[in-house]
Tab-separated table of C-alpha atoms in Angstrom:
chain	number	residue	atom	x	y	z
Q	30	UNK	CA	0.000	0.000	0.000
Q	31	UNK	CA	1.309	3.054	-1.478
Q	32	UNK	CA	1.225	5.625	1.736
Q	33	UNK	CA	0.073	9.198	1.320
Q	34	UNK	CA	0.816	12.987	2.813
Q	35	UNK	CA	-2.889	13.947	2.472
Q	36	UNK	CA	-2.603	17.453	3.267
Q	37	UNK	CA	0.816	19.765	2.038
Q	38	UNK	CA	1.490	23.248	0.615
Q	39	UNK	CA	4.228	24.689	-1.366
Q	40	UNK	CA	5.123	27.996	-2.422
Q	41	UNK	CA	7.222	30.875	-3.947
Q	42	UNK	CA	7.252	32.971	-0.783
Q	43	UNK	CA	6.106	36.522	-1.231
Q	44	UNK	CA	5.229	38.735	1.550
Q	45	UNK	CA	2.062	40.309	-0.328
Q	46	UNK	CA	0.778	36.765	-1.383
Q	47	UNK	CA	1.309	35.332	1.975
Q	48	UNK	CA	0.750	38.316	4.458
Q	49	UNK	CA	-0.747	35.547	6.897
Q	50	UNK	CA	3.167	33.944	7.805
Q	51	UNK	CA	2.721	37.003	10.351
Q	52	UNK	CA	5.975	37.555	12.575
Q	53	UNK	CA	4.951	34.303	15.148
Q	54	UNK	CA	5.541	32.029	11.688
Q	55	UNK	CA	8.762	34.094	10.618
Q	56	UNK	CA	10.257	30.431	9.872
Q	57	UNK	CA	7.739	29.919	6.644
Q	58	UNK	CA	8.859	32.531	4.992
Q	59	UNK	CA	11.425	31.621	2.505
Q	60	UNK	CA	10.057	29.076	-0.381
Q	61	UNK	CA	8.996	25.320	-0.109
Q	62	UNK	CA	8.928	23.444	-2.979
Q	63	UNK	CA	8.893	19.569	-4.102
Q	64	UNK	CA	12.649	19.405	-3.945
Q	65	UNK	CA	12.602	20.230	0.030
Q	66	UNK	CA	9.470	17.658	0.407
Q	67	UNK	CA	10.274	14.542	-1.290
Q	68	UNK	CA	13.382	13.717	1.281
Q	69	UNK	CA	10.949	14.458	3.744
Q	70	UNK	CA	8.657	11.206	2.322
Q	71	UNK	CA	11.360	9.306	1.771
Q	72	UNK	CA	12.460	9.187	5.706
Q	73	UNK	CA	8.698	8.317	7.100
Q	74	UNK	CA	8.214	5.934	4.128
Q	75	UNK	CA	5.665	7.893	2.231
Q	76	UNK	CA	5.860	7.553	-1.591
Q	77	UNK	CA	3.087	10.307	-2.155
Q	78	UNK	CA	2.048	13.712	-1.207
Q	79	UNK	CA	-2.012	15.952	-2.225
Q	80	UNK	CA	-0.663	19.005	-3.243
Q	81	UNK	CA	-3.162	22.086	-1.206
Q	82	UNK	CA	-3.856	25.659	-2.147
Q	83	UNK	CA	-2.453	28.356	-0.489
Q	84	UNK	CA	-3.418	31.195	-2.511
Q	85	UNK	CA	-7.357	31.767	-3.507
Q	86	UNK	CA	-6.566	32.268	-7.097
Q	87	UNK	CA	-6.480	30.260	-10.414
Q	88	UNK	CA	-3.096	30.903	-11.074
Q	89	UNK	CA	-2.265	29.331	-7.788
Q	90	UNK	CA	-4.479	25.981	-9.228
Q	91	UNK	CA	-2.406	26.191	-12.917
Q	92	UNK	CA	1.072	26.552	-10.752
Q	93	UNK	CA	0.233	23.481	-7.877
Q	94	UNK	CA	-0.526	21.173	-11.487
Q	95	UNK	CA	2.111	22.344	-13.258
Q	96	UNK	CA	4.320	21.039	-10.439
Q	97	UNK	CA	2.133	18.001	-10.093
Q	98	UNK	CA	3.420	17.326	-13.893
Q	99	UNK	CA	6.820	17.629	-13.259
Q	100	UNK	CA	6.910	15.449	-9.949
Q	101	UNK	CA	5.064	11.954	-10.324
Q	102	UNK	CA	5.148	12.097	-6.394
Q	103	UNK	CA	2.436	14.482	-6.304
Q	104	UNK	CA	-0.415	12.476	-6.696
Q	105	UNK	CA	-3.310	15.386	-6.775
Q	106	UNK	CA	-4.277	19.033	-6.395
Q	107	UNK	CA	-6.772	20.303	-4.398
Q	108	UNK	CA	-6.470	24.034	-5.885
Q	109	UNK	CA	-9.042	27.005	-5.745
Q	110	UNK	CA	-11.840	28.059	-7.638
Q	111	UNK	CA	-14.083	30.716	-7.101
Q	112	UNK	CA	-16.984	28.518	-6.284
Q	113	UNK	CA	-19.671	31.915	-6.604
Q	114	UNK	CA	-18.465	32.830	-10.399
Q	115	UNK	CA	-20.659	32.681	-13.242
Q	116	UNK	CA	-17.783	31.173	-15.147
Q	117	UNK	CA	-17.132	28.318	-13.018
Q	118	UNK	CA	-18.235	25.674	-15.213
Q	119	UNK	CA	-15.777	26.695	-18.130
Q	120	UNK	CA	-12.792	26.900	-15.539
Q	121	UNK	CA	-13.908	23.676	-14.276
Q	122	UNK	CA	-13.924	21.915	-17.652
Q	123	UNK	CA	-10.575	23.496	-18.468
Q	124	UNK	CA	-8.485	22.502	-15.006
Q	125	UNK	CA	-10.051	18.679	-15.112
Q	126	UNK	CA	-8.741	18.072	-18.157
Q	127	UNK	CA	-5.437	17.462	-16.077
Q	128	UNK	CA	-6.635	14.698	-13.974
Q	129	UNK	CA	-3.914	15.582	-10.721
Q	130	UNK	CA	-6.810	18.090	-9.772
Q	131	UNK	CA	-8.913	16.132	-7.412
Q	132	UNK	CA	-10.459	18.367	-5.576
Q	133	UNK	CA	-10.826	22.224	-4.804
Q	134	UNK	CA	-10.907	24.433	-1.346
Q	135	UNK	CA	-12.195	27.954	-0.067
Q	136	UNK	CA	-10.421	29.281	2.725
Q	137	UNK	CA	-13.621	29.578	4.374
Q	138	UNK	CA	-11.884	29.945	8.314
Q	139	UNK	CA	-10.797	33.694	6.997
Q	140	UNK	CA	-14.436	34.600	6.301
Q	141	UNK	CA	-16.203	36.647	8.492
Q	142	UNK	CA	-19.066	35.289	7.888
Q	143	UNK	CA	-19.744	31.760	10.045
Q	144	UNK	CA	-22.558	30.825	7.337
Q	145	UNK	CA	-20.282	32.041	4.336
Q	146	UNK	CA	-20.577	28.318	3.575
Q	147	UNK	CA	-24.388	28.359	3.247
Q	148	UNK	CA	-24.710	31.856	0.813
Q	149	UNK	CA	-26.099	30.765	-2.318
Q	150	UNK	CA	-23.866	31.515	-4.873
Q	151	UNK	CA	-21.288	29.212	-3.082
Q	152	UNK	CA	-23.861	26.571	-2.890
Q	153	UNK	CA	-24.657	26.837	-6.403
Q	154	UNK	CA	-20.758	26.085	-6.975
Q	155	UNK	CA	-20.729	23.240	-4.547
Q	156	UNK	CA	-23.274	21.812	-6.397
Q	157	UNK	CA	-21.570	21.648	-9.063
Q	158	UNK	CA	-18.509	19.756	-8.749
Q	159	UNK	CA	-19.565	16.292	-8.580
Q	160	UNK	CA	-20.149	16.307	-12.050
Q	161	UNK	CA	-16.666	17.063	-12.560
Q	162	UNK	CA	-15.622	13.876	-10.253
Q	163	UNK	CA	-14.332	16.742	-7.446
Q	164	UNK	CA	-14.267	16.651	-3.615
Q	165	UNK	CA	-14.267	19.522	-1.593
Q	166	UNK	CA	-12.093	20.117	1.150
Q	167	UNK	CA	-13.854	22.015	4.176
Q	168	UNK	CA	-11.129	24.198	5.846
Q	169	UNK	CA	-12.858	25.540	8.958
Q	170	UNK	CA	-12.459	26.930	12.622
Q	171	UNK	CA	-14.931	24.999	14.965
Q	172	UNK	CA	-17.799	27.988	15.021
Q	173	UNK	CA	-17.766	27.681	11.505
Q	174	UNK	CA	-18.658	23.604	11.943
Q	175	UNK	CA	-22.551	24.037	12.203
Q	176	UNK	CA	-22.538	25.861	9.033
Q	177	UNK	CA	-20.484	22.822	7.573
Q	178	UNK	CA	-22.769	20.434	8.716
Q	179	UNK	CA	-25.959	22.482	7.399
Q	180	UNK	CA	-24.126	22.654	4.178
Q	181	UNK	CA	-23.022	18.679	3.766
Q	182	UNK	CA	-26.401	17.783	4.552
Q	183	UNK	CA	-27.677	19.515	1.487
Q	184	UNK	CA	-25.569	17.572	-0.444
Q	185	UNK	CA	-25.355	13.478	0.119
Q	186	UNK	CA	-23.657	12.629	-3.303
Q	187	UNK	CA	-20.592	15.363	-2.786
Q	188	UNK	CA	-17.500	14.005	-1.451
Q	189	UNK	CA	-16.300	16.382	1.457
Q	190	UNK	CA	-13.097	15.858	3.344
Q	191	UNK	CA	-12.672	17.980	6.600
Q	192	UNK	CA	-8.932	19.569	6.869
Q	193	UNK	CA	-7.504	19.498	10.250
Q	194	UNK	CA	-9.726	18.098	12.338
Q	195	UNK	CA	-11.285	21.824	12.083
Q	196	UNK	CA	-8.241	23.762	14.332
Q	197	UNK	CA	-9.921	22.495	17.921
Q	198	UNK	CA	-8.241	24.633	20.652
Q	199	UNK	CA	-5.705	22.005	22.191
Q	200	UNK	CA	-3.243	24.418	23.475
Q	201	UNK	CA	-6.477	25.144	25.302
Q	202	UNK	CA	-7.550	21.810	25.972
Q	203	UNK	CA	-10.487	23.141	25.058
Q	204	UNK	CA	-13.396	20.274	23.600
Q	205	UNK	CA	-16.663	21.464	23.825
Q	206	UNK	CA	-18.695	22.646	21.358
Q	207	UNK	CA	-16.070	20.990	18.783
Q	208	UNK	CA	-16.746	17.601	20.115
Q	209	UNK	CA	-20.739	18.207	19.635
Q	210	UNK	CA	-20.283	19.715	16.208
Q	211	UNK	CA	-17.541	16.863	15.078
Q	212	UNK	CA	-20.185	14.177	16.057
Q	213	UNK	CA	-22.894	15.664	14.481
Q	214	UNK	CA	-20.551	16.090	10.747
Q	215	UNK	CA	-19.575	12.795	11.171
Q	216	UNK	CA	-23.082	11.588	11.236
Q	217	UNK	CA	-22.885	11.569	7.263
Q	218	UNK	CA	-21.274	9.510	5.498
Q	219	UNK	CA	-20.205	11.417	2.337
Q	220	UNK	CA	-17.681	13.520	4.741
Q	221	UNK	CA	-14.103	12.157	5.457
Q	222	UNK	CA	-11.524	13.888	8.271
Q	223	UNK	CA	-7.736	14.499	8.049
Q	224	UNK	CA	-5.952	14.262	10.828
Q	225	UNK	CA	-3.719	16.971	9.850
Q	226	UNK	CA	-2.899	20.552	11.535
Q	227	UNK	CA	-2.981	19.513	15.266
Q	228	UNK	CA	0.646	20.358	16.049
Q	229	UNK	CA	-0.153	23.735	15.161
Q	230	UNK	CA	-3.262	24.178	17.594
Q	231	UNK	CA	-0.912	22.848	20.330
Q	232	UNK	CA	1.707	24.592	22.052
Q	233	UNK	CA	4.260	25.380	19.348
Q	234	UNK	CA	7.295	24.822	22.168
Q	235	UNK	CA	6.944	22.051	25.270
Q	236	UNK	CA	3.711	20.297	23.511
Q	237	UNK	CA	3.197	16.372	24.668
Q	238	UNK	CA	2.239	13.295	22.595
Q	239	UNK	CA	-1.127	13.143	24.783
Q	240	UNK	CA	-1.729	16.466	24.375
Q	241	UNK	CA	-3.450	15.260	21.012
Q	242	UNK	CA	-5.044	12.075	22.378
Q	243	UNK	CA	-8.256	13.678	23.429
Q	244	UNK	CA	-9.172	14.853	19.772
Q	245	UNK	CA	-7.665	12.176	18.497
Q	246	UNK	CA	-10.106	9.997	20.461
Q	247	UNK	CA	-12.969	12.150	19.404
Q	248	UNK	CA	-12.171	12.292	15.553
Q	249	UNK	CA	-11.538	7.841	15.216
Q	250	UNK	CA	-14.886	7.188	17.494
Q	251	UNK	CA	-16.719	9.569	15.210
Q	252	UNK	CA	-15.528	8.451	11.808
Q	253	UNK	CA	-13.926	5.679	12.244
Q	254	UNK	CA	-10.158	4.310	10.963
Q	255	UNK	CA	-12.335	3.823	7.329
Q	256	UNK	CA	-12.805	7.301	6.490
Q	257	UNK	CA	-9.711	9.047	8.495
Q	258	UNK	CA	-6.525	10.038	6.152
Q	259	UNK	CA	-3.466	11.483	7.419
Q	260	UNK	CA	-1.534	15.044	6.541
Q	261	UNK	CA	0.966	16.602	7.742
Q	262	UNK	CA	0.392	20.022	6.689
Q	263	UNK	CA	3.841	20.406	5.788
Q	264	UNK	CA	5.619	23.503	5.891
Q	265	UNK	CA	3.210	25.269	8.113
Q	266	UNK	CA	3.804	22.268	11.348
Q	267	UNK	CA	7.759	23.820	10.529
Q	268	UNK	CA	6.633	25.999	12.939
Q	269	UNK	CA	5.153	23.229	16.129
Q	270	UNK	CA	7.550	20.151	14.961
Q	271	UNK	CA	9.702	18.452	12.138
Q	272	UNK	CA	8.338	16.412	9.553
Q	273	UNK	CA	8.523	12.966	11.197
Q	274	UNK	CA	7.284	14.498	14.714
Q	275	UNK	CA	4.262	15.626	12.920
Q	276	UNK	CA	3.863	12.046	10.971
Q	277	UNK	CA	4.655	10.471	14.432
Q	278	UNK	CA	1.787	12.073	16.007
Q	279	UNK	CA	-0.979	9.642	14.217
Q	280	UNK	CA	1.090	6.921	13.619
Q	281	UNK	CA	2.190	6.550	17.201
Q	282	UNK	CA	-1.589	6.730	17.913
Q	283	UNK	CA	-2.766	4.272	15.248
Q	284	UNK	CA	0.069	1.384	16.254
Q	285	UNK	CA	-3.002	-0.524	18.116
Q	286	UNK	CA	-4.724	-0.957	15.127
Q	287	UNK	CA	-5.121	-3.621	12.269
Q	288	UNK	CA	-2.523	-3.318	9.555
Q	289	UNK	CA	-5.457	-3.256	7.370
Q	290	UNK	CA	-6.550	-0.420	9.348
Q	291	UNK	CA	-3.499	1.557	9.508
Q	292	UNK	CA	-3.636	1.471	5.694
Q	293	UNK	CA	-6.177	2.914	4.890
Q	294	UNK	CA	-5.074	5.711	7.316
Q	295	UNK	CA	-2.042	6.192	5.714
Q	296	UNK	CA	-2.512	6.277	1.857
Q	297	UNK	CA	-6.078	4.469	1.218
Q	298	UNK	CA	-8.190	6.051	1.914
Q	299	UNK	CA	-6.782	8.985	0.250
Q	300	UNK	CA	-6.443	7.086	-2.697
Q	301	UNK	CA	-10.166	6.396	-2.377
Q	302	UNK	CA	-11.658	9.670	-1.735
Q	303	UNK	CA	-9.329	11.636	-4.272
Q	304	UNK	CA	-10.069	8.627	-6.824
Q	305	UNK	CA	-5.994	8.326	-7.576
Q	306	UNK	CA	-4.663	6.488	-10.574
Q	307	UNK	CA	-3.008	3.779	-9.701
């Protein structure tokens, strides 16, 4: 089983492009690209990585598949798309005629707006990608997760995929409402969860293995090992933990399990969800 980063950025850094690497994240700002990655893979025996937006523009989606092209490693794109434009089926036909995009993202947690989700232009695009064989990756804070839930609900034959558990407080130890609002998303069964971002949510310095085992708990009795996929997040955990810290997090957690199981965790069901070649 071929095992899979789920969840990773690159990037040309630019301080306009990426004004949120505020001062705290000083360490991201230089670029990461799939030269500095692959070694990375290599040492935790991964052999493949999902490519995820960073910048909400097309030229961000064109750039992520162009690298996709020139490193088999990649596997997929999940890029951007302005899911409310009245020329969103014409930029979708165009981008999935590369078949590495597998999937597209809004970077919904910036939004002021908890319901931004629910608006319905965005809706209208939502509804829309299954026709192009897309999934949609929700990237949310946990106040935003009742508006995620609403909006899954109003669509059973979209695959959704939740990105980092949806940033719980854990440097907080904070549970409640997440716990409530994770149950009630995993209640459907065309919504996946990547356990992918925690490090970040933790302490950055002094954090502890168990710090994570709470949410951890929460997420697998929720969902379940058959629609959990790990991600590292890579370069933003830079910041929390290495690479194989951040890796070590899950698969230190998952040891207990089947190999079967563990998987699935680690490259099938991403495989699955983002419908990967072989």
């Amino acid at each position: 089983m071929n095992r899979i980063d789920a969840h990773q950025h690159f990037w040309n850094y630019d301080p306009v492009e990426y004004g949120w690497i505020d001062e705290p994240m000083a360490a991201l700002r230089r670029d990461f690209l799939p030269q500095d990655l692959k070694p990375l893979l290599s040492q935790v025996g991964f052999q493949g990585c999902i490519a995820v937006q960073a910048r909400q523009s097309l030229e961000e989606t064109r750039w992520l598949l162009s690298l996709a092209k020139q490193n088999d490693f990649i596997r997929g794109v999940v890029g951007w798309v302005d899911l409310r434009s009245a020329q969103l089926p014409d930029q979708l036909r165009d981008l999935t005629r590369d078949p590495k995009l597998v999937g597209v993202r809004h970077v919904v947690q910036a939004e002021p707006d908890d319901d931004f989700m629910l608006r319905a232009d965005f809706r209208r695009g939502i509804a829309q990608l299954a026709a192009f064989g897309l999934a949609y990756d929700i990237l949310v804070y946990p106040r935003q997760l009742r508006a995620a839930v609403k909006l899954v609900s109003q669509f059973p034959e979209q695959h959704f995929v939740l990105d980092h558990i949806a940033k719980p407080l854990i440097a907080q130890g904070a549970i409640e409402p997440w716990n409530t609002e994770i149950r009630a998303l995993a209640q459907f069964p065309n919504v996946m969860c990547k356990v992918s971002g925690m490090v970040t949510e933790a302490r950055w310095t002094g954090w502890q293995p168990e710090d994570f085992r709470p949410y951890l708990d929460v997420i697998f009795e929720a969902f379940g090992p058959e629609r959990i996929m790990i991600g590292s997040d890579w370069p933003v955990c830079t910041v929390a933990a290495d690479y194989h810290e951040t890796i070590g997090i899950v698969t230190d957690y998952i040891d207990g399990l089947s190999t079967a199981q563990q998987d699935a965790i680690l490259g099938g069901n991403c495989a699955a969800f983002y419908r990967l070649p072989e």
